[in-house]
PDB file of C-alpha atoms and ligand atoms in Angstrom:
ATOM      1  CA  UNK A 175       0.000   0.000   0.000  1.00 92.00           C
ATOM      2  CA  UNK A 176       1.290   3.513  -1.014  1.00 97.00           C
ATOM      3  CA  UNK A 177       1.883   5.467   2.130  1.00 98.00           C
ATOM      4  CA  UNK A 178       3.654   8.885   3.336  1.00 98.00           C
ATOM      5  CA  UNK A 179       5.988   8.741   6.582  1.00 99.00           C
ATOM      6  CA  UNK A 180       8.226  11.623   7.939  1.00 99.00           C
ATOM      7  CA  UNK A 181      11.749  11.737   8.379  1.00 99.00           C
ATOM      8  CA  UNK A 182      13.746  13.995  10.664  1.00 99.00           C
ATOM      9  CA  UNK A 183      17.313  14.086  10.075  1.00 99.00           C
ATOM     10  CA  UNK A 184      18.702  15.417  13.866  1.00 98.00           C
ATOM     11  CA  UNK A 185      21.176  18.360  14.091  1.00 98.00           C
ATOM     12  CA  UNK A 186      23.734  15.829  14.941  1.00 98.00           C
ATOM     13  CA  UNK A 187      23.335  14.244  11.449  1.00 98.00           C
ATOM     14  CA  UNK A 188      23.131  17.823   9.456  1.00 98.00           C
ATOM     15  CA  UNK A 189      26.143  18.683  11.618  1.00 98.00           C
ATOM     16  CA  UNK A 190      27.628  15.642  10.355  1.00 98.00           C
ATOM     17  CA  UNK A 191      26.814  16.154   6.538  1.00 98.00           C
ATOM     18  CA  UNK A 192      24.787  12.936   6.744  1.00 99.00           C
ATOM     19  CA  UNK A 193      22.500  14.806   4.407  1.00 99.00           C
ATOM     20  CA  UNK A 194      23.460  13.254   1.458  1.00 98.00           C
ATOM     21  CA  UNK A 195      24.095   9.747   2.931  1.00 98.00           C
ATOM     22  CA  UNK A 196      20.539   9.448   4.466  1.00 99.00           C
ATOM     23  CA  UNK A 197      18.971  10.782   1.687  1.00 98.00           C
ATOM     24  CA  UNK A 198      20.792   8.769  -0.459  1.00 98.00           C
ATOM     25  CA  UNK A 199      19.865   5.408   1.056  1.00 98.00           C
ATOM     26  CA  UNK A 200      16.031   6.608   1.103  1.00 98.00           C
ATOM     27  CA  UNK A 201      16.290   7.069  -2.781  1.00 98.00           C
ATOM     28  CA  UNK A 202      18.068   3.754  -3.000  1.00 98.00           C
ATOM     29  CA  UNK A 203      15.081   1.927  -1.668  1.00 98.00           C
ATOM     30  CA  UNK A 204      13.065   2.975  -4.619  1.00 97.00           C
ATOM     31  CA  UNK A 205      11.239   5.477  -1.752  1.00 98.00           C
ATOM     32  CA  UNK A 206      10.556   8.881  -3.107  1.00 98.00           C
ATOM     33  CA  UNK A 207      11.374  12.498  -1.316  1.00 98.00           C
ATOM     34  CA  UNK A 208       7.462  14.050  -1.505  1.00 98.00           C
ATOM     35  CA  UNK A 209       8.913  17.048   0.818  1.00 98.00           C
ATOM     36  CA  UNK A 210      12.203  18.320   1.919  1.00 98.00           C
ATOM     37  CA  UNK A 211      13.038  21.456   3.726  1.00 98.00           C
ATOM     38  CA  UNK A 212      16.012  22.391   6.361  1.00 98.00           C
ATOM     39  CA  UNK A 213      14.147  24.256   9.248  1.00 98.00           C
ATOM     40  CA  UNK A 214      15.324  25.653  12.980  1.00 98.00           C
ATOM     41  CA  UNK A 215      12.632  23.743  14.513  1.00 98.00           C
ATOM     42  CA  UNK A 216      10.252  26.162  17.058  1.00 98.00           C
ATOM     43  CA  UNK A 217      10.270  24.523  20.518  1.00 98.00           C
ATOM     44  CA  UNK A 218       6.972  24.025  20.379  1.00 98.00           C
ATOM     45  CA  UNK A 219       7.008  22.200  17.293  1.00 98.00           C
ATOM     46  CA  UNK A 220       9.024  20.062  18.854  1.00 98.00           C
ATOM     47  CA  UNK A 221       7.214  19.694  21.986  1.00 98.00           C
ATOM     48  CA  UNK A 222       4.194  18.418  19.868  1.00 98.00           C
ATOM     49  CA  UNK A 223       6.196  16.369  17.709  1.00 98.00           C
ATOM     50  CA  UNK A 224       7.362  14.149  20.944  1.00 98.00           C
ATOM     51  CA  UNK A 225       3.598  14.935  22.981  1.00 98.00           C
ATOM     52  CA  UNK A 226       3.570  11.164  23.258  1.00 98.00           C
ATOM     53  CA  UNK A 227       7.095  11.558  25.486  1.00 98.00           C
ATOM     54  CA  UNK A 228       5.947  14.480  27.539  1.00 98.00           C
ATOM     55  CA  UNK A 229       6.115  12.668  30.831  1.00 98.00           C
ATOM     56  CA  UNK A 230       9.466  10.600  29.902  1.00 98.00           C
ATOM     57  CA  UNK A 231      12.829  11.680  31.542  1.00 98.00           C
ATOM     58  CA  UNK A 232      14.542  12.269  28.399  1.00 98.00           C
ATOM     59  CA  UNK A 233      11.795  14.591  26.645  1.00 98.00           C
ATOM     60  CA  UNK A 234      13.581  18.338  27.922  1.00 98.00           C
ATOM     61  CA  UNK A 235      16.592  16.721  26.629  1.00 98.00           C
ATOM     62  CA  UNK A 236      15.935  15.441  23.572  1.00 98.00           C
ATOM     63  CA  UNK A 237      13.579  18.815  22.617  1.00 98.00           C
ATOM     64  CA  UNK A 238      16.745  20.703  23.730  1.00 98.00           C
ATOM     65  CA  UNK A 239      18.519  19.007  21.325  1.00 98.00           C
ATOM     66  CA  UNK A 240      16.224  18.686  18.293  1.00 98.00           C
ATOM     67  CA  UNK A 241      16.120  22.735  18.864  1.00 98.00           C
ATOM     68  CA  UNK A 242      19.681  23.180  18.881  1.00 98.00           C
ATOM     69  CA  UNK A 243      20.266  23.309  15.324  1.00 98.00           C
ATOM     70  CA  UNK A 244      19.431  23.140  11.644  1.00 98.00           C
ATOM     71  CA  UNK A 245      17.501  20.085  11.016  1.00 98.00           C
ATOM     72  CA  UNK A 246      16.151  18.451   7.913  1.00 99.00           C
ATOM     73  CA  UNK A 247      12.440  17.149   7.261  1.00 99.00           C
ATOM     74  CA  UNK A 248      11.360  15.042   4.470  1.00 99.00           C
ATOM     75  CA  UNK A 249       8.584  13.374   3.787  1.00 99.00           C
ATOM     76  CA  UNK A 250       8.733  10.038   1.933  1.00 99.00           C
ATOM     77  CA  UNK A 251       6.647   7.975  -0.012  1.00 98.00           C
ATOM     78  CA  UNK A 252       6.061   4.794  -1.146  1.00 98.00           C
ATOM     79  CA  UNK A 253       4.718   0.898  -0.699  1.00 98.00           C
ATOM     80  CA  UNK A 254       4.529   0.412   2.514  1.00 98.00           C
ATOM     81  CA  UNK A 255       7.024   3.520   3.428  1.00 98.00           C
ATOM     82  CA  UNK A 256       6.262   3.358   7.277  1.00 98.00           C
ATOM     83  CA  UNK A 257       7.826   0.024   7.923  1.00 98.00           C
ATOM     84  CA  UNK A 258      10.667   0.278   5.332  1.00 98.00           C
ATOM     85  CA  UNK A 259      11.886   3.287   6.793  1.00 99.00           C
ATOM     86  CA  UNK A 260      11.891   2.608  10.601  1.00 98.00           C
ATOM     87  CA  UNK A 261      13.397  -0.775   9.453  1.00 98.00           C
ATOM     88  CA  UNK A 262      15.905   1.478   7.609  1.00 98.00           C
ATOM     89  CA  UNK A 263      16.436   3.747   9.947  1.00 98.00           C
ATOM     90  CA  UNK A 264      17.255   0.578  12.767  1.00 98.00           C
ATOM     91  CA  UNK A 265      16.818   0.349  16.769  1.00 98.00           C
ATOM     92  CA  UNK A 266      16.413   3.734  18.846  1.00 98.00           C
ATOM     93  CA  UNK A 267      19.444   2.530  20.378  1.00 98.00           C
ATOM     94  CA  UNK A 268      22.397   2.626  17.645  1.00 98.00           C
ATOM     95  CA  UNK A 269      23.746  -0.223  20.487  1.00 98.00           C
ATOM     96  CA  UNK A 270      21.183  -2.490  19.223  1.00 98.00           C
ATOM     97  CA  UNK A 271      20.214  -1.245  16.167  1.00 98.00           C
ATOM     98  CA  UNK A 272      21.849  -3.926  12.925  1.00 98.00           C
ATOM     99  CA  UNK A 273      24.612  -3.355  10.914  1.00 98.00           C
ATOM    100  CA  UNK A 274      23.019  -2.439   7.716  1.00 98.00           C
ATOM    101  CA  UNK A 275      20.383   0.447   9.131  1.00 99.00           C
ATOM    102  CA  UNK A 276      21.441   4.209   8.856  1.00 99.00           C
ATOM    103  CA  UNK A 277      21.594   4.343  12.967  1.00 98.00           C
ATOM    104  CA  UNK A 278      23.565   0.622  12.995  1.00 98.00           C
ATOM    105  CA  UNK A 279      26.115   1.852  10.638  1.00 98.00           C
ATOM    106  CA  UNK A 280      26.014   5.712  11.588  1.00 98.00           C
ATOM    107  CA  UNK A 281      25.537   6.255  15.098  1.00 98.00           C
ATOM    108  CA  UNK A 282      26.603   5.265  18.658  1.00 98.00           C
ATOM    109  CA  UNK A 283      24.740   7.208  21.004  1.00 98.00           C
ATOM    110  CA  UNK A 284      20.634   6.757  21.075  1.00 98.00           C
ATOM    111  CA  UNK A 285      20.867  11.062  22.521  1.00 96.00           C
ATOM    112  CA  UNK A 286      22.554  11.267  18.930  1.00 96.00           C
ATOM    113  CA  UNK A 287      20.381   8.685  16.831  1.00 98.00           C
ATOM    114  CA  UNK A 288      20.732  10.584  14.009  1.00 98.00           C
ATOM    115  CA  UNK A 289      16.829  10.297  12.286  1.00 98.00           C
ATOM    116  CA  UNK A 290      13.506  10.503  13.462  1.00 98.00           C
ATOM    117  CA  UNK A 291      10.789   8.128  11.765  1.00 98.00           C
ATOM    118  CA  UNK A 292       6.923   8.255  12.047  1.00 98.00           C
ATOM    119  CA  UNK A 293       6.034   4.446  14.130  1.00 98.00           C
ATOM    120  CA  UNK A 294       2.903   3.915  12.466  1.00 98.00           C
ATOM    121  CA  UNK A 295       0.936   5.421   9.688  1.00 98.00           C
ATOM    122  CA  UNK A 296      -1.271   7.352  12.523  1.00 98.00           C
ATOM    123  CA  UNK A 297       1.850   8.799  13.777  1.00 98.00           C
ATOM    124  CA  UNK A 298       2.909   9.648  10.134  1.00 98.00           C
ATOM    125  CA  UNK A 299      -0.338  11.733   9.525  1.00 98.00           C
ATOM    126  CA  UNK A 300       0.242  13.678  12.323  1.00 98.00           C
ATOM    127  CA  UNK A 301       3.542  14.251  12.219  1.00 99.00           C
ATOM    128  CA  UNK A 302       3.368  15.388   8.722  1.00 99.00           C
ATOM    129  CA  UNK A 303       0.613  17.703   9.160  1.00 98.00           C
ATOM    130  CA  UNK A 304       2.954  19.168  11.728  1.00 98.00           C
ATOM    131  CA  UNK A 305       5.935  19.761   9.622  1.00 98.00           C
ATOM    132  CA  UNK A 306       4.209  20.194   6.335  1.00 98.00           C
ATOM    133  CA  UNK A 307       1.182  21.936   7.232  1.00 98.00           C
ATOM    134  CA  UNK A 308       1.394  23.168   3.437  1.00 98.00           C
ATOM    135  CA  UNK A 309       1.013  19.582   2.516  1.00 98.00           C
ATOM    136  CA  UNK A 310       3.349  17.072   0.060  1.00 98.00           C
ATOM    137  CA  UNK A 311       4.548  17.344  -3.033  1.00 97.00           C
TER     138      UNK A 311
HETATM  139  O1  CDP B 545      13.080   7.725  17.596  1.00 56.18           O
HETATM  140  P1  CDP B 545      12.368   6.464  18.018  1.00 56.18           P
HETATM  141  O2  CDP B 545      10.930   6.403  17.595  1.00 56.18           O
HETATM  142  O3  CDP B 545      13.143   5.245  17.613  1.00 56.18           O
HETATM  143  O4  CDP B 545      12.422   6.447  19.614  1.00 56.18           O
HETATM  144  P2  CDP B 545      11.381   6.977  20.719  1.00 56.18           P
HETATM  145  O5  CDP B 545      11.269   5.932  21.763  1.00 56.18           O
HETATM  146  O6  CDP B 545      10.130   7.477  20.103  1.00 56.18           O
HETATM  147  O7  CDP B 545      12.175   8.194  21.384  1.00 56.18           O
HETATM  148  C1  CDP B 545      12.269   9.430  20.722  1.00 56.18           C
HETATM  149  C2  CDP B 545      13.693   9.950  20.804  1.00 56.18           C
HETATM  150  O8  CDP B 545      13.991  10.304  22.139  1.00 56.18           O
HETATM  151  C3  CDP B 545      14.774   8.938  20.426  1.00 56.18           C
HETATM  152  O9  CDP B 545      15.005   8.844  19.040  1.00 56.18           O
HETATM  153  C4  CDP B 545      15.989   9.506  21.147  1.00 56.18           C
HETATM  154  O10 CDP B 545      16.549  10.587  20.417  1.00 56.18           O
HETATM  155  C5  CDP B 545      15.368  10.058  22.431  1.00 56.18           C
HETATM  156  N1  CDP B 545      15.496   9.120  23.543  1.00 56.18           N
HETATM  157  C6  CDP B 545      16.530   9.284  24.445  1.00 56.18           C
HETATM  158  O11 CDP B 545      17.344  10.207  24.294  1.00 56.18           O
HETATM  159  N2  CDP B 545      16.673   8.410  25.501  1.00 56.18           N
HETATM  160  C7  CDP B 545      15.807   7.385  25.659  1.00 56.18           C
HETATM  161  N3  CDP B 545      15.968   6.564  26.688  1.00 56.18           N
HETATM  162  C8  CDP B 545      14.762   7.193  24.750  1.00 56.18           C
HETATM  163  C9  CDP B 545      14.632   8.094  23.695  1.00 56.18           C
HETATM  164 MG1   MG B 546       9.226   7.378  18.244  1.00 56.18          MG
END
């Protein structure tokens, strides 16, 4: 089924110049970039972007750090583009996450994952609205 998910590349991976690399893997899936835009995130954007985490010990930090520089958000589309790109994208914690995924090849730390991906196609529909209030492309 043809669905849209949303992708969050962190400061930590703009900061990196993972642009390219991330994006690049996306394309290579046969997935296709239906938005793209680098954005300093509001904080409350953020806030509502993680609402699900509000009560969770890490949620100051990790809105700190989504705010703390450029980041990039994309949405993607494509059969079944949910689950390929969480798959993709590998375990929250690049400890666990496989060899192979962009946060089991690319990162160490899960405060510097790298990406964000929508869980579920729920999630994706809200999360897009969010970032792409002016809809895809
Ligand atoms: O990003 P993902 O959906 O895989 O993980 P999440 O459980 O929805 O958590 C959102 C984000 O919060 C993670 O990607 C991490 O950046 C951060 N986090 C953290 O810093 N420490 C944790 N123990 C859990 C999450
Ligand atoms: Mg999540």
């Amino acid at each position: 089924m043809e669905e849209t998910t949303l992708v969050l590349i962190k400061p930590g991976g703009v900061g990196r110049n993972l642009i390219g690399e991330i994006t690049r893997r996306i394309e290579a899936r046969q997935l296709r970039v239906s938005g793209l835009k680098l954005v300093r995130a509001e904080r409350g954007t953020v806030e509502q972007h993680y609402d699900e985490h509000r009560e969770r010990p890490f949620f100051k930090d990790v809105c700190d750090y989504l705010t703390s520089g450029p980041i990039v958000a994309m949405a993607v589309t494509g059969t079944n583009a949910v689950k390929a790109i969480r798959t993709m994208m590998g375990a929250t914690n690049p400890l666990e996450a496989t060899p192979g995924t962009v946060r089991g090849d690319l990162a160490l730390t899960i405060d510097d994952n790298l990406t964000h991906s929508s869980s579920d196609p729920e999630a994706a529909a809200r999360e897009l609205a969010l970032w792409f209030p002016e809809g895809t492309v």
